[in-house]
XYZ file of C-alpha atoms in Angstrom:
642
model
C -20.320 -6.230 -42.191
C -19.767 -9.903 -41.267
C -16.004 -9.314 -41.181
C -16.563 -6.348 -38.781
C -18.728 -8.462 -36.482
C -16.053 -11.190 -36.400
C -13.421 -8.582 -35.579
C -15.511 -7.128 -32.731
C -16.171 -10.625 -31.395
C -12.443 -11.418 -31.472
C -11.656 -8.242 -29.516
C -14.370 -9.142 -26.968
C -12.892 -12.621 -26.521
C -9.398 -11.222 -25.988
C -10.669 -8.775 -23.371
C -12.816 -11.353 -21.580
C -9.958 -13.863 -21.366
C -7.345 -11.338 -20.264
C -8.197 -12.030 -16.641
C -8.783 -15.781 -16.838
C -5.155 -16.864 -16.515
C -4.745 -18.706 -13.211
C -8.191 -17.667 -11.950
C -9.054 -18.666 -8.393
C -12.364 -18.328 -6.612
C -13.164 -18.082 -2.896
C -16.723 -17.883 -1.567
C -17.977 -16.875 1.874
C -19.516 -19.508 4.172
C -23.028 -18.209 3.427
C -22.254 -18.052 -0.355
C -23.171 -14.348 -0.553
C -19.702 -12.983 -1.272
C -17.419 -14.282 -4.004
C -13.834 -13.220 -4.687
C -12.137 -14.014 -7.984
C -8.365 -13.584 -8.272
C -6.817 -13.724 -11.728
C -3.613 -12.856 -13.561
C -3.117 -10.854 -16.710
C -0.040 -11.691 -18.792
C 2.344 -8.863 -19.546
C 3.099 -10.386 -22.967
C 1.946 -13.306 -25.116
C 4.947 -15.497 -24.361
C 5.491 -14.652 -20.715
C 3.993 -16.565 -17.802
C 4.464 -13.557 -15.494
C 1.941 -10.789 -15.158
C -0.254 -8.602 -12.968
C -2.642 -9.950 -10.337
C -6.172 -8.593 -10.003
C -9.085 -9.346 -7.694
C -12.771 -8.627 -8.005
C -15.623 -9.046 -5.556
C -19.203 -10.085 -6.270
C -22.147 -9.947 -3.893
C -25.278 -12.053 -4.197
C -28.253 -9.714 -4.136
C -31.429 -11.795 -4.195
C -30.779 -14.455 -6.861
C -27.839 -13.019 -8.778
C -24.265 -11.953 -8.164
C -23.560 -8.249 -8.648
C -20.057 -6.993 -9.246
C -19.225 -4.790 -6.283
C -15.510 -4.232 -6.818
C -14.452 -4.682 -10.463
C -11.027 -6.014 -11.385
C -8.620 -4.255 -9.054
C -4.824 -4.476 -9.181
C -2.698 -6.010 -6.445
C 1.015 -5.859 -5.739
C 3.699 -4.621 -3.387
C 7.192 -3.186 -3.816
C 10.395 -3.475 -1.791
C 13.520 -1.418 -2.333
C 15.273 -4.572 -3.573
C 12.426 -6.294 -5.461
C 9.102 -5.483 -7.049
C 6.060 -7.776 -6.872
C 3.667 -5.937 -9.164
C 3.521 -6.776 -12.880
C 6.005 -9.664 -12.720
C 4.134 -12.292 -10.701
C 3.584 -15.955 -11.508
C 1.293 -18.271 -9.569
C 3.260 -21.339 -8.458
C 0.906 -22.873 -5.915
C -2.153 -22.480 -3.761
C -3.330 -23.946 -0.507
C -6.490 -25.893 -0.099
C -9.342 -23.708 0.996
C -9.790 -23.949 4.747
C -12.362 -22.623 7.156
C -11.257 -20.254 9.887
C -13.644 -20.660 12.783
C -12.891 -19.349 16.258
C -14.868 -17.849 19.092
C -13.471 -14.986 21.124
C -14.654 -12.605 23.803
C -14.330 -8.834 23.921
C -14.240 -6.749 27.094
C -15.441 -3.609 25.329
C -16.978 -3.004 21.942
C -20.233 -3.624 20.134
C -20.434 -7.324 20.987
C -19.112 -9.457 23.842
C -19.081 -12.850 22.120
C -17.650 -12.752 18.608
C -17.040 -15.321 15.886
C -14.165 -15.208 13.427
C -15.676 -17.316 10.631
C -14.428 -17.241 7.067
C -12.918 -19.259 4.246
C -9.193 -18.801 3.626
C -6.919 -19.527 0.703
C -3.204 -18.782 0.315
C -1.981 -18.022 -3.201
C 1.755 -18.503 -3.742
C 3.563 -16.345 -6.297
C 7.127 -15.703 -7.367
C 8.414 -12.670 -9.193
C 10.724 -12.714 -12.200
C 13.710 -13.069 -9.843
C 12.085 -16.156 -8.311
C 11.463 -14.375 -4.990
C 8.316 -15.561 -3.163
C 5.185 -13.621 -2.260
C 2.044 -15.066 -0.709
C -1.315 -13.346 -0.939
C -3.748 -14.581 1.711
C -7.474 -14.088 1.191
C -10.234 -14.592 3.717
C -13.857 -14.290 2.662
C -16.393 -13.725 5.424
C -20.160 -13.529 5.481
C -19.800 -9.768 5.937
C -16.676 -8.981 3.979
C -13.240 -9.741 2.611
C -9.736 -9.460 4.067
C -6.400 -9.995 2.364
C -2.750 -9.457 3.132
C 0.710 -9.897 1.617
C 3.356 -12.210 3.060
C 7.072 -12.362 2.287
C 8.065 -15.863 3.341
C 11.812 -15.878 2.692
C 14.205 -15.076 5.534
C 16.738 -12.253 5.820
C 18.999 -11.038 8.589
C 19.355 -7.590 7.069
C 16.585 -5.007 6.810
C 14.521 -4.570 3.689
C 12.400 -1.508 2.972
C 8.809 -2.120 1.839
C 8.049 1.134 0.075
C 4.750 0.948 -1.813
C 1.707 -1.040 -2.891
C -0.163 -1.132 -6.153
C -3.229 -2.377 -4.266
C -6.167 -0.401 -5.631
C -9.907 -0.563 -4.976
C -11.824 0.110 -8.184
C -15.468 1.191 -8.051
C -18.077 1.814 -10.743
C -18.523 5.501 -11.527
C -22.129 5.439 -10.282
C -21.016 4.929 -6.689
C -21.988 7.112 -3.738
C -19.291 7.658 -1.149
C -18.749 9.085 2.322
C -15.042 9.823 2.689
C -12.934 11.793 5.130
C -10.126 13.840 3.623
C -6.929 12.495 5.111
C -5.304 14.232 8.071
C -3.221 12.270 10.538
C -5.532 13.089 13.475
C -8.546 11.669 11.566
C -10.614 14.594 12.859
C -12.797 15.455 9.900
C -16.249 15.004 8.387
C -17.500 12.278 6.030
C -19.400 14.353 3.440
C -21.476 12.679 0.757
C -19.992 12.632 -2.751
C -20.884 10.887 -5.996
C -17.714 11.974 -7.785
C -14.842 11.060 -5.468
C -13.294 14.485 -5.979
C -12.209 17.004 -3.381
C -10.486 20.370 -3.232
C -7.504 18.820 -1.525
C -4.858 16.204 -2.354
C -7.326 13.428 -3.226
C -6.132 11.515 -0.157
C -8.643 9.812 2.117
C -8.441 8.321 5.582
C -9.839 5.023 6.789
C -12.592 4.015 7.043
C -14.103 4.833 3.638
C -17.766 4.078 2.902
C -19.189 3.313 -0.558
C -22.689 2.524 -1.829
C -22.006 0.705 -5.059
C -23.450 1.478 -8.473
C -26.936 2.471 -7.290
C -27.399 -0.939 -5.652
C -28.341 -1.469 -1.982
C -24.857 -2.863 -1.383
C -22.361 -1.101 0.842
C -18.597 -1.427 1.209
C -16.569 -0.037 4.113
C -12.812 -0.151 3.486
C -10.256 -0.071 6.274
C -7.343 -2.126 7.608
C -6.558 -4.169 10.705
C -3.906 -5.958 12.752
C -1.137 -3.424 12.366
C 2.000 -4.379 14.291
C 5.333 -2.731 15.051
C 6.401 -3.970 11.595
C 3.742 -2.033 9.673
C 2.896 1.534 8.919
C -0.712 2.654 8.618
C -2.002 3.478 5.137
C -4.474 5.819 3.478
C -6.237 5.922 0.099
C -5.436 8.086 -2.912
C -7.537 8.543 -6.040
C -5.485 11.304 -7.622
C -5.125 9.545 -10.993
C -8.716 8.332 -11.330
C -11.593 9.366 -9.013
C -12.979 5.812 -9.046
C -9.710 4.039 -8.268
C -8.478 4.196 -4.670
C -4.855 3.187 -4.244
C -3.435 2.069 -0.894
C -0.802 4.673 -0.091
C 1.856 4.710 2.623
C 2.414 7.860 4.716
C 4.915 10.451 3.583
C 8.153 10.874 5.561
C 8.147 13.390 8.413
C 10.748 16.035 9.103
C 12.318 13.934 11.839
C 11.460 10.528 10.335
C 12.634 10.229 6.748
C 11.505 6.648 6.183
C 8.891 5.659 3.630
C 6.940 2.484 4.288
C 8.344 -0.252 6.505
C 11.848 -1.410 7.345
C 11.946 -4.972 8.606
C 13.647 -8.311 8.390
C 11.838 -11.155 6.655
C 9.569 -13.097 6.957
C 6.981 -10.335 7.108
C 3.296 -9.820 6.551
C 1.286 -6.710 5.839
C -1.720 -5.600 7.817
C -5.050 -7.049 6.721
C -6.742 -4.968 4.040
C -10.440 -5.161 4.933
C -13.695 -4.625 3.068
C -16.923 -4.933 5.052
C -19.638 -5.724 2.502
C -23.409 -6.091 2.548
C -26.472 -4.247 3.739
C -26.116 -1.321 6.125
C -26.862 -3.692 8.993
C -23.895 -5.853 7.950
C -21.633 -2.817 8.037
C -22.801 -1.399 11.379
C -22.839 -4.754 13.180
C -19.589 -6.131 11.735
C -16.647 -7.175 13.920
C -14.386 -7.902 10.938
C -11.682 -5.505 12.194
C -11.196 -7.479 15.409
C -11.943 -10.835 13.738
C -8.740 -10.639 11.697
C -6.624 -9.094 14.456
C -4.297 -11.055 16.713
C -5.954 -12.633 19.773
C -5.564 -11.181 23.250
C -1.915 -11.199 24.378
C -2.617 -10.258 28.016
C -2.644 -13.119 30.522
C -4.908 -11.430 33.057
C -7.702 -9.021 32.140
C -10.003 -8.877 35.174
C -8.596 -5.418 36.008
C -9.847 -3.975 32.701
C -13.136 -2.228 33.434
C -14.995 -0.118 30.855
C -16.923 2.763 32.343
C -18.336 6.268 32.208
C -16.033 9.196 32.950
C -16.563 12.767 34.137
C -14.355 15.124 32.125
C -13.475 18.695 32.975
C -11.740 19.915 29.802
C -14.784 20.638 27.608
C -16.169 23.327 29.897
C -12.859 24.249 31.561
C -9.988 23.999 29.085
C -7.404 24.514 31.819
C -9.443 22.952 34.603
C -6.853 20.353 35.543
C -4.605 23.129 36.858
C -7.237 23.668 39.553
C -7.536 21.171 42.407
C -10.994 22.452 43.313
C -12.244 21.890 39.738
C -10.962 18.309 39.842
C -12.786 17.811 43.144
C -15.958 19.234 41.594
C -15.845 16.729 38.720
C -15.029 13.934 41.151
C -18.183 14.836 43.063
C -20.097 14.805 39.764
C -18.908 11.243 39.102
C -20.124 10.261 42.577
C -23.563 11.770 42.001
C -23.930 10.251 38.531
C -22.598 6.833 39.588
C -19.786 7.002 37.039
C -16.689 5.052 38.085
C -14.033 7.392 36.621
C -12.896 10.988 36.382
C -10.245 12.199 33.918
C -7.583 14.677 34.993
C -6.586 16.328 31.737
C -3.576 18.345 30.566
C -1.496 20.629 32.794
C -2.083 18.600 35.951
C 1.650 18.874 36.627
C 1.099 22.522 37.633
C -2.061 21.929 39.686
C -2.703 24.373 42.525
C -5.601 26.038 44.379
C -5.746 23.692 47.330
C -3.843 20.601 46.281
C -1.609 18.834 43.796
C -2.082 15.775 41.598
C -1.570 13.247 44.403
C -4.050 15.153 46.571
C -6.595 15.015 43.732
C -6.092 11.269 43.258
C -6.440 10.690 46.984
C -9.613 12.783 47.109
C -11.106 10.701 44.314
C -10.126 7.484 46.093
C -11.805 8.730 49.268
C -15.016 9.108 47.252
C -14.736 5.718 45.550
C -13.830 7.237 42.163
C -10.946 6.006 39.990
C -8.730 8.520 38.227
C -7.457 8.630 34.658
C -4.631 10.969 33.629
C -3.598 12.835 30.491
C -0.145 12.753 28.880
C 1.416 14.426 25.858
C 2.989 11.782 23.613
C 5.961 14.097 23.121
C 5.950 13.662 19.340
C 3.877 16.514 17.930
C 2.554 19.615 19.722
C 4.858 19.884 22.723
C 3.429 22.904 24.539
C 0.823 21.197 26.747
C 2.508 19.470 29.663
C 3.520 16.964 30.881
C 5.134 16.214 27.517
C 8.252 14.192 28.302
C 7.147 11.182 30.330
C 5.996 8.582 27.771
C 8.371 8.820 24.826
C 11.130 6.448 25.936
C 10.741 3.010 27.485
C 12.745 4.055 30.554
C 10.679 7.183 31.249
C 7.423 5.447 30.409
C 7.961 2.524 32.768
C 9.061 4.841 35.560
C 5.912 6.935 35.128
C 3.590 3.937 34.881
C 5.087 2.423 38.040
C 4.437 5.709 39.850
C 0.831 5.814 38.583
C 0.273 2.288 39.828
C 1.730 3.239 43.197
C -0.523 6.285 43.730
C -3.628 4.473 42.460
C -4.290 5.749 38.921
C -6.211 3.380 36.610
C -5.757 4.764 33.123
C -3.885 7.159 30.863
C -4.955 9.352 27.954
C -2.007 9.861 25.590
C -2.436 12.741 23.140
C -0.889 14.472 20.112
C 0.676 11.653 18.108
C 2.573 12.552 14.968
C 1.493 10.619 11.892
C 0.956 7.079 10.631
C 4.567 6.080 10.008
C 6.077 2.842 11.310
C 7.729 4.506 14.331
C 4.321 5.768 15.505
C 2.760 2.312 15.133
C 5.542 0.893 17.291
C 5.019 3.671 19.831
C 1.303 2.879 20.167
C 1.978 -0.823 20.672
C 4.797 -0.160 23.147
C 2.493 2.033 25.244
C -0.197 -0.668 25.294
C 2.300 -3.372 26.274
C 3.974 -1.339 28.992
C 0.697 -0.009 30.413
C -0.626 -3.571 30.701
C 2.345 -4.535 32.876
C 1.114 -2.022 35.454
C -2.586 -2.753 34.930
C -3.177 0.651 33.346
C -5.928 1.196 30.765
C -5.287 3.418 27.744
C -7.070 6.076 25.683
C -5.310 7.268 22.511
C -6.153 10.880 21.640
C -5.017 12.931 18.664
C -4.298 9.543 17.188
C -4.657 7.181 14.263
C -7.970 5.422 13.631
C -8.550 2.033 15.322
C -7.020 -0.912 13.535
C -7.876 -3.885 15.748
C -5.526 -3.359 18.701
C -8.451 -3.552 21.116
C -8.593 -7.330 20.610
C -4.848 -7.882 20.956
C -4.404 -5.444 23.843
C -7.829 -5.099 25.492
C -6.511 -2.427 27.858
C -7.060 -0.058 24.911
C -10.426 1.372 25.899
C -11.020 4.011 23.239
C -9.424 6.183 20.560
C -10.318 9.695 19.441
C -9.712 9.893 15.656
C -13.027 11.697 15.288
C -14.343 15.215 14.849
C -16.069 15.197 18.225
C -17.668 17.524 20.752
C -14.253 18.908 21.690
C -14.481 20.944 18.466
C -17.220 23.102 19.995
C -14.224 24.621 21.805
C -12.247 25.433 18.687
C -14.432 26.628 15.795
C -18.132 27.314 15.095
C -18.149 24.664 12.336
C -19.718 21.826 14.344
C -22.745 23.862 15.410
C -24.544 23.489 12.082
C -22.965 20.214 11.000
C -23.238 18.151 14.178
C -26.612 16.502 13.583
C -25.762 15.115 10.131
C -22.223 14.277 11.258
C -23.521 12.378 14.287
C -25.891 10.440 12.011
C -22.958 9.507 9.744
C -20.428 8.278 12.315
C -22.290 5.018 13.152
C -21.825 3.968 9.497
C -18.201 5.079 9.235
C -15.780 5.804 12.061
C -17.533 3.976 14.912
C -17.828 0.748 12.886
C -14.093 0.069 13.200
C -13.664 0.647 16.933
C -14.459 2.580 20.102
C -14.758 6.304 19.511
C -13.862 8.990 22.053
C -16.291 11.631 20.790
C -16.822 13.009 24.350
C -20.613 13.175 23.918
C -23.780 14.225 25.737
C -23.555 17.965 26.347
C -26.587 20.089 27.190
C -24.967 23.413 27.980
C -22.674 25.203 25.523
C -18.912 25.390 25.331
C -17.201 28.232 23.433
C -19.499 27.640 20.456
C -23.164 26.598 20.785
C -24.762 23.339 19.767
C -28.220 23.252 18.222
C -28.890 19.526 18.476
C -31.772 18.809 20.832
C -31.290 17.619 24.395
C -32.801 14.255 23.436
C -30.366 14.008 20.498
C -27.479 14.605 22.923
C -28.823 11.994 25.343
C -29.051 9.464 22.498
C -25.329 9.791 21.750
C -24.670 7.750 24.912
C -26.139 4.714 23.136
C -25.528 5.433 19.465
C -21.791 6.040 20.011
C -19.764 3.124 21.387
C -16.688 3.753 23.546
C -15.055 1.657 26.277
C -14.394 4.863 28.204
C -17.390 7.136 27.593
C -16.260 10.632 28.563
C -19.365 12.641 29.387
C -18.213 16.149 28.610
C -20.680 18.624 30.086
C -20.133 20.764 33.204
C -21.652 19.464 36.457
C -24.698 21.742 36.355
C -25.464 20.464 32.849
C -26.198 17.045 34.334
C -27.477 18.055 37.761
C -30.192 20.264 36.237
C -31.620 17.475 34.072
C -35.135 16.177 34.730
C -35.304 12.948 36.719
C -35.761 10.495 33.809
C -32.827 11.537 31.579
C -30.628 11.996 34.642
C -31.389 8.473 35.855
C -30.802 7.162 32.350
C -27.279 8.631 32.317
C -26.559 7.143 35.717
C -27.249 3.654 34.431
C -26.483 3.517 30.697
C -23.720 0.939 30.016
C -20.621 1.632 27.916
C -19.806 -1.980 26.937
C -22.310 -4.213 25.232
C -23.310 -7.857 24.827
C -24.798 -7.266 21.381
C -25.527 -4.523 18.860
C -28.267 -4.358 16.236
C -28.816 -1.829 13.486
C -32.524 -0.955 13.386
C -32.796 1.717 10.700
C -30.985 4.628 9.153
C -29.050 6.208 6.319
C -25.763 8.124 6.532
C -26.289 11.769 7.407
C -30.063 11.469 7.636
C -30.981 9.238 10.563
C -29.867 6.261 12.598
C -31.384 3.923 15.170
C -29.090 1.558 17.084
C -30.155 -1.114 19.610
C -27.578 -2.385 22.104
C -28.038 -5.145 24.650
C -26.589 -5.431 28.140
C -27.730 -8.320 30.311
C -31.508 -8.570 30.042
C -32.026 -5.027 28.809
C -31.961 -3.434 25.381
C -31.000 0.208 25.022
C -32.041 2.150 21.929
C -30.681 5.395 20.610
C -32.077 7.317 17.656
C -30.771 10.447 15.921
C -32.412 12.779 13.431
C -29.601 14.123 11.255
C -31.830 16.535 9.362
C -32.653 20.183 9.961
C -36.357 19.415 9.740
C -38.573 17.232 11.899
C -38.649 13.556 11.060
C -40.386 10.386 12.191
C -37.979 7.615 13.160
C -39.487 4.173 12.647
C -38.482 1.525 15.189
C -39.106 -2.069 14.152
C -38.709 -4.470 17.072
C -37.804 -7.504 14.960
C -34.534 -7.818 16.903
C -36.372 -8.854 20.088
C -36.970 -12.389 21.308
C -40.518 -13.568 21.782
C -42.365 -12.258 24.807
C -43.677 -8.996 26.222
C -41.358 -6.067 26.854
C -41.791 -2.884 28.830
C -40.513 0.103 26.870
C -39.603 3.433 28.438
C -38.799 6.074 25.845
C -37.278 9.511 26.436
C -37.683 11.713 23.375
C -37.930 15.306 22.225
C -40.394 17.413 24.172
C -42.184 20.562 23.042
C -38.873 22.238 22.251
C -35.258 21.213 21.749
C -34.391 21.707 25.429
C -37.166 19.571 26.857
C -37.987 15.894 27.070
C -41.105 13.764 26.825
C -41.355 10.366 28.509
C -43.639 7.498 27.537
C -44.044 3.927 28.777
C -45.436 1.242 26.473
C -45.588 -2.526 26.052
C -44.123 -3.968 22.860
C -43.491 -7.385 21.353
C -41.231 -8.762 18.638
C -42.245 -7.372 15.251
C -44.053 -4.339 16.643
C -43.412 -0.968 15.015
C -43.156 2.342 16.847
C -43.053 5.747 15.155
C -41.083 8.327 17.133
C -41.560 11.970 16.221
C -38.279 13.880 16.371
C -37.652 17.589 16.230
C -35.122 18.984 13.753
C -31.734 17.607 14.869
C -33.631 15.647 17.517
C -33.528 12.148 18.878
C -34.583 9.648 21.517
C -33.427 6.905 23.853
C -35.348 3.923 25.136
C -34.895 1.025 27.533
C -36.550 -2.337 26.938
C -36.945 -4.963 29.617
C -38.747 -8.281 29.367
């Protein structure tokens, strides 16, 4: 018996020390998040091995393991940096601390504050690899760096980077498709009926603890591809996976000269408020590269496509939506696909001139020319020569923005195409909306003329299938914790009438989407009569609700069930609340986010039925609590002024 106990103890010691070779530790500025990086030898007499990281989060008085030991590594076609790494040096820990300002997004003034350490490795061929870690108060970011120099191209083909989670982890994951237009259903198994591939962002609630992790990536350049997650081998192990080759683009991974660095792999960690309020994606992205930005103006947009799929063929329809923008005090109208064959009283230039005569700025749709080629114009953005010619013409006739649609995957050539569009559009002071596109990965900081990106199963889907009708309420109450965390989201919200398929969310729920969903261009999708027939209070609210914000606070919520978001603009706070359930629910608003003083609160909420509103005016102070009764799939908005 004693001999057995000694044997078990010996095995325990061997296991516990397997990850203590070359262990490094980095802690966040507020000491809540700790990252430990360690190596595991591949044999007893070999100093090379595998590198693992784990993440701990301080919940109350103790650290809880959030991400257990998870493998790291990257592979080139000429070298592997996976199980043959040796630590040869490390930098001193330094603090990254910079202030920056955003034109659109959840917060105007942001702080990039974290502790950074660079770990220097070589592989068994003595080729160098750096792994850079930053640990923030609300998460962790890391990336790979090849520091040697080459004149010839190398092909970076794979990563062994894997995020390991305890089996008792709840998750909200979107099955991967390159348009990122899907739902984030709850799962506690990590299994699907598909390929076991998941798109970013991916949300986890860890091991029955009140600790959340949102995984994504940021700061992708022309020398990166975008990645996804795969847990095909083990449902609790999510491997970073590069996109598969396309028919007309056979490349896997990235081809580049060296030196080179990967995108930042990001994990937002903490309470739900930490996740919703985080700016980690832009924190780690390159600073603004545009010299002048005063021409970049977020704003509300009237949009004809939702109710009139081919409305941009019709000059009179464009004029009707221009007049809607005038009445609703929205600065923009979007002329969508097929404008190149506009008739019925005028052409595209006539429509732009009509809008200018009314004080409305026009935005215009383009097909990227890389995927579905039927909608036109589809050949004006794909090459630098054509693109610059078209952008110069848009500038000349007085167009302020473009919506580029139908991109074709997450491969390196598509990443370069996105960045090239942003660069070229900025030269002509043109703002950009990416549609049918990859999820946001921090470009909005580097190129602030990027106003919004679709990458969401939005209201446009009421046109296509009946699926959204019954799923919209829970889906809408999930997006603030998932997709909208990582960047502006072109959901095209706030519809009161029906498109091809009905919606059964309440009118107050729809009104609340204008606050709950953040987008630098907020395309209000309903037909003109949908807005003109509104009662005075909700109509006035939509005339004045901002689309860019000075601050954002998470008030309450849980994915798929409910959410309350508070956003500040100037001296006013705007609140939006959604009931994601099919039964009535009381949403509890705690006003702890307010400064001291007395505030006037005007609330617009569900009325006696789902197509009516009720309006109340109250006085509230910091710390007050308000219970708002919501109908099934209901909601509310409120405005607070000191």
